[in-house]
Amino acid sequence: MAQLIALLLLIALGVQLGPALLRKVSHTTKTVGLAGAIAILLALFALGQATHLEQPFNRWQSVSERISSDERWRASLVAVGALHDIGFFGFGPGTFRAVFPSYNNVANKLAPGTWRFLHEDYLQTALEWGWTGSGLWAVLFFGGIAIGIRSYKKSAARHWTRRRRLLQPLVIVALAGVALHALVDFPLQIASIQLYVATYLGLCWGSSVWRGERSEQRR
C-alpha cells in the first residue's frame, strides 16, 4: 500500500507542479533535465537489482490472492463489532492493545495473533476516543485539509510568497496520502509521522490568515 500511495503522490505532484516547471525552463534545460532523469532511472534500476527489488514486485503479482485472505479484514470486523460499546468518549487513548483481545476472544479469535495497532487508524481512533473524540479529531484533520485547499484556491493566494505557493500543494498532497494510508495501516500511531502531520495541519489551518507578499514586504 505504501508503494501504491507513493506512486499516486508522485502522479499528483507531477500534475500539480509539472506544467509550471516546464513553462519556466528553456529547451536546453529540458534536454539536460531529461538526461538527468534517465541517469536517475538507470541508477534506481541498478540499485533495485542490487537490493533484490524484484521481491516486492513478486508480491504485487499475488496481491489479488492475498487481499481477500488478509487478517487485517478480520481484525477490522472485530473492531466494528466493538463500536456499539465505545460511547461518547471511547475506552481511552492508548487502550487498544488491552481492549482488542477481549472482543477478539468473544469473536472466537477471528484475528489470530497479538495486535498492538489496528491496521485501520479511523476504527482505532473511534475505539480509543469514542464518537465525540474521534469527531473532534476528524474536524482537526480533515478540516485542516479543507481549509488548506480553500486558502490555496482563493485569489489571495496569488499574492503569497513563492515559498508558500510552492509549499501549500505539497502539504495538502502529503496529508491526503496519510489519510489514504490510514485506511489500511496505522501511520497516525507513529510518533515521527504524527510530528509531520501536526506541522502540516498547522500550516493548513494558518494559511487562512496568510498575508500577501506585498503586505509582508511593507512590514
mmCIF file of C-alpha atoms in Angstrom:
data_model
loop_
_atom_site.group_PDB
_atom_site.id
_atom_site.type_symbol
_atom_site.label_atom_id
_atom_site.label_comp_id
_atom_site.label_asym_id
_atom_site.label_seq_id
_atom_site.Cartn_x
_atom_site.Cartn_y
_atom_site.Cartn_z
ATOM 1 C CA MET A 1 0.000 0.000 0.000
ATOM 2 C CA ALA A 2 2.847 2.374 0.792
ATOM 3 C CA GLN A 3 4.269 1.797 -2.693
ATOM 4 C CA LEU A 4 0.883 2.421 -4.319
ATOM 5 C CA ILE A 5 0.337 5.635 -2.346
ATOM 6 C CA ALA A 6 3.852 6.832 -3.187
ATOM 7 C CA LEU A 7 3.069 6.332 -6.886
ATOM 8 C CA LEU A 8 -0.225 8.221 -6.551
ATOM 9 C CA LEU A 9 1.534 11.079 -4.745
ATOM 10 C CA LEU A 10 4.159 11.309 -7.489
ATOM 11 C CA ILE A 11 1.418 11.478 -10.118
ATOM 12 C CA ALA A 12 -0.428 14.159 -8.128
ATOM 13 C CA LEU A 13 2.739 16.219 -7.733
ATOM 14 C CA GLY A 14 3.520 15.837 -11.423
ATOM 15 C CA VAL A 15 0.060 17.054 -12.393
ATOM 16 C CA GLN A 16 0.206 19.956 -9.948
ATOM 17 C CA LEU A 17 3.774 21.160 -10.447
ATOM 18 C CA GLY A 18 4.873 19.664 -13.761
ATOM 19 C CA PRO A 19 3.273 22.164 -16.200
ATOM 20 C CA ALA A 20 4.550 25.172 -14.260
ATOM 21 C CA LEU A 21 8.083 23.794 -14.170
ATOM 22 C CA LEU A 22 8.055 23.008 -17.884
ATOM 23 C CA ARG A 23 6.954 26.537 -18.732
ATOM 24 C CA LYS A 24 9.849 28.033 -16.788
ATOM 25 C CA VAL A 25 12.679 26.037 -18.307
ATOM 26 C CA SER A 26 14.270 26.563 -21.694
ATOM 27 C CA HIS A 27 14.746 23.919 -24.373
ATOM 28 C CA THR A 28 18.372 23.391 -23.351
ATOM 29 C CA THR A 29 17.399 22.997 -19.720
ATOM 30 C CA LYS A 30 14.724 20.482 -20.705
ATOM 31 C CA THR A 31 17.339 18.402 -22.532
ATOM 32 C CA VAL A 32 19.654 18.468 -19.539
ATOM 33 C CA GLY A 33 16.748 17.602 -17.227
ATOM 34 C CA LEU A 34 15.702 14.685 -19.426
ATOM 35 C CA ALA A 35 19.261 13.336 -19.448
ATOM 36 C CA GLY A 36 19.411 13.702 -15.677
ATOM 37 C CA ALA A 37 16.078 11.885 -15.269
ATOM 38 C CA ILE A 38 17.308 8.997 -17.427
ATOM 39 C CA ALA A 39 20.504 8.797 -15.375
ATOM 40 C CA ILE A 40 18.476 8.705 -12.157
ATOM 41 C CA LEU A 41 16.211 5.946 -13.507
ATOM 42 C CA LEU A 42 19.223 3.873 -14.525
ATOM 43 C CA ALA A 43 20.766 4.370 -11.075
ATOM 44 C CA LEU A 44 17.483 3.301 -9.422
ATOM 45 C CA PHE A 45 17.322 0.239 -11.659
ATOM 46 C CA ALA A 46 20.867 -0.738 -10.703
ATOM 47 C CA LEU A 47 20.075 -0.174 -7.037
ATOM 48 C CA GLY A 48 16.944 -2.286 -7.334
ATOM 49 C CA GLN A 49 18.914 -5.152 -8.864
ATOM 50 C CA ALA A 50 21.475 -4.980 -6.070
ATOM 51 C CA THR A 51 18.858 -4.892 -3.294
ATOM 52 C CA HIS A 52 16.556 -7.576 -4.757
ATOM 53 C CA LEU A 53 13.771 -5.157 -5.601
ATOM 54 C CA GLU A 54 12.084 -7.935 -7.552
ATOM 55 C CA GLN A 55 10.690 -9.364 -4.297
ATOM 56 C CA PRO A 56 8.124 -6.549 -3.842
ATOM 57 C CA PHE A 57 7.140 -6.926 -7.494
ATOM 58 C CA ASN A 58 6.552 -10.633 -6.924
ATOM 59 C CA ARG A 59 4.242 -9.756 -4.032
ATOM 60 C CA TRP A 60 2.321 -7.415 -6.334
ATOM 61 C CA GLN A 61 1.680 -10.316 -8.711
ATOM 62 C CA SER A 62 -0.091 -12.240 -5.938
ATOM 63 C CA VAL A 63 -1.853 -9.240 -4.404
ATOM 64 C CA SER A 64 -5.324 -10.296 -5.622
ATOM 65 C CA GLU A 65 -4.991 -13.584 -3.726
ATOM 66 C CA ARG A 66 -3.621 -12.004 -0.555
ATOM 67 C CA ILE A 67 -6.150 -9.183 -0.174
ATOM 68 C CA SER A 68 -9.148 -11.427 0.381
ATOM 69 C CA SER A 69 -7.317 -13.542 2.979
ATOM 70 C CA ASP A 70 -5.506 -10.704 4.772
ATOM 71 C CA GLU A 71 -6.047 -10.846 8.534
ATOM 72 C CA ARG A 72 -6.486 -7.060 8.650
ATOM 73 C CA TRP A 73 -10.047 -7.525 7.392
ATOM 74 C CA ARG A 74 -10.782 -9.899 10.269
ATOM 75 C CA ALA A 75 -9.310 -7.504 12.808
ATOM 76 C CA SER A 76 -11.418 -4.686 11.358
ATOM 77 C CA LEU A 77 -14.543 -6.846 11.700
ATOM 78 C CA VAL A 78 -13.735 -7.371 15.377
ATOM 79 C CA ALA A 79 -13.272 -3.617 15.812
ATOM 80 C CA VAL A 80 -16.575 -2.885 14.054
ATOM 81 C CA GLY A 81 -18.287 -5.271 16.467
ATOM 82 C CA ALA A 82 -16.920 -3.260 19.383
ATOM 83 C CA LEU A 83 -18.232 0.098 18.153
ATOM 84 C CA HIS A 84 -21.566 -0.288 19.971
ATOM 85 C CA ASP A 85 -19.699 -0.149 23.299
ATOM 86 C CA ILE A 86 -17.463 2.889 22.794
ATOM 87 C CA GLY A 87 -19.956 5.552 23.858
ATOM 88 C CA PHE A 88 -19.108 9.234 23.587
ATOM 89 C CA PHE A 89 -15.550 9.023 24.921
ATOM 90 C CA GLY A 90 -14.331 5.529 23.991
ATOM 91 C CA PHE A 91 -12.149 3.225 26.031
ATOM 92 C CA GLY A 92 -9.370 5.783 26.425
ATOM 93 C CA PRO A 93 -6.294 6.821 24.405
ATOM 94 C CA GLY A 94 -3.722 4.055 24.004
ATOM 95 C CA THR A 95 -6.017 1.290 25.289
ATOM 96 C CA PHE A 96 -6.492 -0.575 22.005
ATOM 97 C CA ARG A 97 -3.865 -3.207 22.796
ATOM 98 C CA ALA A 98 -5.605 -4.044 26.081
ATOM 99 C CA VAL A 99 -9.202 -3.874 24.835
ATOM 100 C CA PHE A 100 -8.955 -5.617 21.473
ATOM 101 C CA PRO A 101 -8.148 -9.150 22.791
ATOM 102 C CA SER A 102 -11.391 -9.234 24.796
ATOM 103 C CA TYR A 103 -13.540 -8.602 21.743
ATOM 104 C CA ASN A 104 -11.365 -10.880 19.641
ATOM 105 C CA ASN A 105 -11.923 -13.744 22.108
ATOM 106 C CA VAL A 106 -15.682 -13.178 22.003
ATOM 107 C CA ALA A 107 -15.436 -13.445 18.204
ATOM 108 C CA ASN A 108 -13.639 -16.813 18.631
ATOM 109 C CA LYS A 109 -10.253 -15.242 17.845
ATOM 110 C CA LEU A 110 -11.315 -14.091 14.422
ATOM 111 C CA ALA A 111 -7.979 -12.251 14.105
ATOM 112 C CA PRO A 112 -5.209 -14.526 15.445
ATOM 113 C CA GLY A 113 -2.012 -13.181 16.939
ATOM 114 C CA THR A 114 -1.136 -10.124 19.030
ATOM 115 C CA TRP A 115 -2.359 -6.782 17.734
ATOM 116 C CA ARG A 116 -0.592 -3.703 19.057
ATOM 117 C CA PHE A 117 -2.281 -1.464 16.489
ATOM 118 C CA LEU A 118 -5.317 -1.962 14.321
ATOM 119 C CA HIS A 119 -4.434 -1.632 10.641
ATOM 120 C CA GLU A 120 -7.217 0.916 10.259
ATOM 121 C CA ASP A 121 -6.494 4.178 12.023
ATOM 122 C CA TYR A 122 -10.034 5.508 11.839
ATOM 123 C CA LEU A 123 -11.531 2.499 13.598
ATOM 124 C CA GLN A 124 -8.796 2.503 16.234
ATOM 125 C CA THR A 125 -9.370 6.206 16.870
ATOM 126 C CA ALA A 126 -13.084 5.561 17.309
ATOM 127 C CA LEU A 127 -12.409 2.754 19.804
ATOM 128 C CA GLU A 128 -9.988 4.816 21.882
ATOM 129 C CA TRP A 129 -11.636 8.243 21.702
ATOM 130 C CA GLY A 130 -15.316 7.464 21.198
ATOM 131 C CA TRP A 131 -17.747 9.311 18.973
ATOM 132 C CA THR A 132 -17.034 12.713 20.478
ATOM 133 C CA GLY A 133 -13.253 12.433 20.495
ATOM 134 C CA SER A 134 -12.969 10.872 17.056
ATOM 135 C CA GLY A 135 -15.333 13.513 15.696
ATOM 136 C CA LEU A 136 -13.101 16.285 17.039
ATOM 137 C CA TRP A 137 -10.013 14.594 15.574
ATOM 138 C CA ALA A 138 -11.811 14.344 12.216
ATOM 139 C CA VAL A 139 -12.601 18.068 12.309
ATOM 140 C CA LEU A 140 -8.972 18.864 13.134
ATOM 141 C CA PHE A 141 -7.530 16.608 10.430
ATOM 142 C CA PHE A 142 -9.963 16.847 7.522
ATOM 143 C CA GLY A 143 -10.959 20.388 8.424
ATOM 144 C CA GLY A 144 -7.311 21.401 8.151
ATOM 145 C CA ILE A 145 -7.039 19.829 4.709
ATOM 146 C CA ALA A 146 -10.236 21.580 3.596
ATOM 147 C CA ILE A 147 -9.016 24.945 4.901
ATOM 148 C CA GLY A 148 -5.672 24.432 3.159
ATOM 149 C CA ILE A 149 -7.356 23.694 -0.172
ATOM 150 C CA ARG A 150 -9.760 26.605 0.216
ATOM 151 C CA SER A 151 -6.971 29.041 1.070
ATOM 152 C CA TYR A 152 -4.871 27.866 -1.870
ATOM 153 C CA LYS A 153 -7.728 28.309 -4.312
ATOM 154 C CA LYS A 154 -8.607 31.798 -3.094
ATOM 155 C CA SER A 155 -7.474 34.681 -5.254
ATOM 156 C CA ALA A 156 -5.439 35.990 -2.313
ATOM 157 C CA ALA A 157 -3.136 33.004 -2.695
ATOM 158 C CA ARG A 158 -1.788 34.545 -5.882
ATOM 159 C CA HIS A 159 -0.126 37.184 -3.749
ATOM 160 C CA TRP A 160 1.503 34.713 -1.375
ATOM 161 C CA THR A 161 5.250 34.430 -1.318
ATOM 162 C CA ARG A 162 6.702 31.905 -3.762
ATOM 163 C CA ARG A 163 7.664 29.623 -0.907
ATOM 164 C CA ARG A 164 4.087 29.457 0.342
ATOM 165 C CA ARG A 165 2.631 28.908 -3.123
ATOM 166 C CA LEU A 166 5.009 26.000 -3.608
ATOM 167 C CA LEU A 167 4.678 24.603 -0.092
ATOM 168 C CA GLN A 168 0.893 24.527 0.212
ATOM 169 C CA PRO A 169 0.107 21.933 -2.502
ATOM 170 C CA LEU A 170 2.929 19.722 -1.243
ATOM 171 C CA VAL A 171 1.484 19.837 2.271
ATOM 172 C CA ILE A 172 -2.024 19.037 1.042
ATOM 173 C CA VAL A 173 -0.832 16.114 -1.078
ATOM 174 C CA ALA A 174 1.189 14.721 1.842
ATOM 175 C CA LEU A 175 -1.795 14.891 4.211
ATOM 176 C CA ALA A 176 -4.027 13.271 1.595
ATOM 177 C CA GLY A 177 -1.512 10.427 1.321
ATOM 178 C CA VAL A 178 -1.564 9.888 5.089
ATOM 179 C CA ALA A 179 -5.377 9.948 5.111
ATOM 180 C CA LEU A 180 -5.463 7.268 2.418
ATOM 181 C CA HIS A 181 -2.782 5.153 4.083
ATOM 182 C CA ALA A 182 -4.682 5.261 7.393
ATOM 183 C CA LEU A 183 -7.432 3.149 5.799
ATOM 184 C CA VAL A 184 -5.214 0.063 5.698
ATOM 185 C CA ASP A 185 -2.427 0.789 8.184
ATOM 186 C CA PHE A 186 -1.538 2.852 11.265
ATOM 187 C CA PRO A 187 0.589 5.835 10.140
ATOM 188 C CA LEU A 188 -1.121 8.129 12.658
ATOM 189 C CA GLN A 189 0.140 5.955 15.522
ATOM 190 C CA ILE A 190 3.796 6.561 14.590
ATOM 191 C CA ALA A 191 5.378 9.435 16.526
ATOM 192 C CA SER A 192 7.557 10.693 13.669
ATOM 193 C CA ILE A 193 4.597 10.807 11.276
ATOM 194 C CA GLN A 194 2.468 12.482 13.952
ATOM 195 C CA LEU A 195 5.038 15.273 14.125
ATOM 196 C CA TYR A 196 4.891 15.868 10.375
ATOM 197 C CA VAL A 197 1.085 15.680 10.330
ATOM 198 C CA ALA A 198 0.783 18.168 13.204
ATOM 199 C CA THR A 199 3.163 20.562 11.438
ATOM 200 C CA TYR A 200 1.370 20.283 8.108
ATOM 201 C CA LEU A 201 -2.036 20.745 9.731
ATOM 202 C CA GLY A 202 -0.728 23.859 11.451
ATOM 203 C CA LEU A 203 0.321 25.219 8.052
ATOM 204 C CA CYS A 204 -3.092 24.418 6.566
ATOM 205 C CA TRP A 205 -5.076 25.997 9.381
ATOM 206 C CA GLY A 206 -2.765 29.008 9.469
ATOM 207 C CA SER A 207 -2.892 29.546 5.710
ATOM 208 C CA SER A 208 -6.312 31.158 6.057
ATOM 209 C CA VAL A 209 -4.666 34.246 7.587
ATOM 210 C CA TRP A 210 -1.519 34.367 5.471
ATOM 211 C CA ARG A 211 -0.872 37.833 4.106
ATOM 212 C CA GLY A 212 0.188 38.635 0.598
ATOM 213 C CA GLU A 213 3.788 39.118 -0.454
ATOM 214 C CA ARG A 214 3.382 42.905 -0.649
ATOM 215 C CA SER A 215 1.974 43.123 2.874
ATOM 216 C CA GLU A 216 4.950 41.209 4.270
ATOM 217 C CA GLN A 217 7.392 43.449 2.410
ATOM 218 C CA ARG A 218 5.775 46.530 3.953
ATOM 219 C CA ARG A 219 6.103 45.062 7.407
#
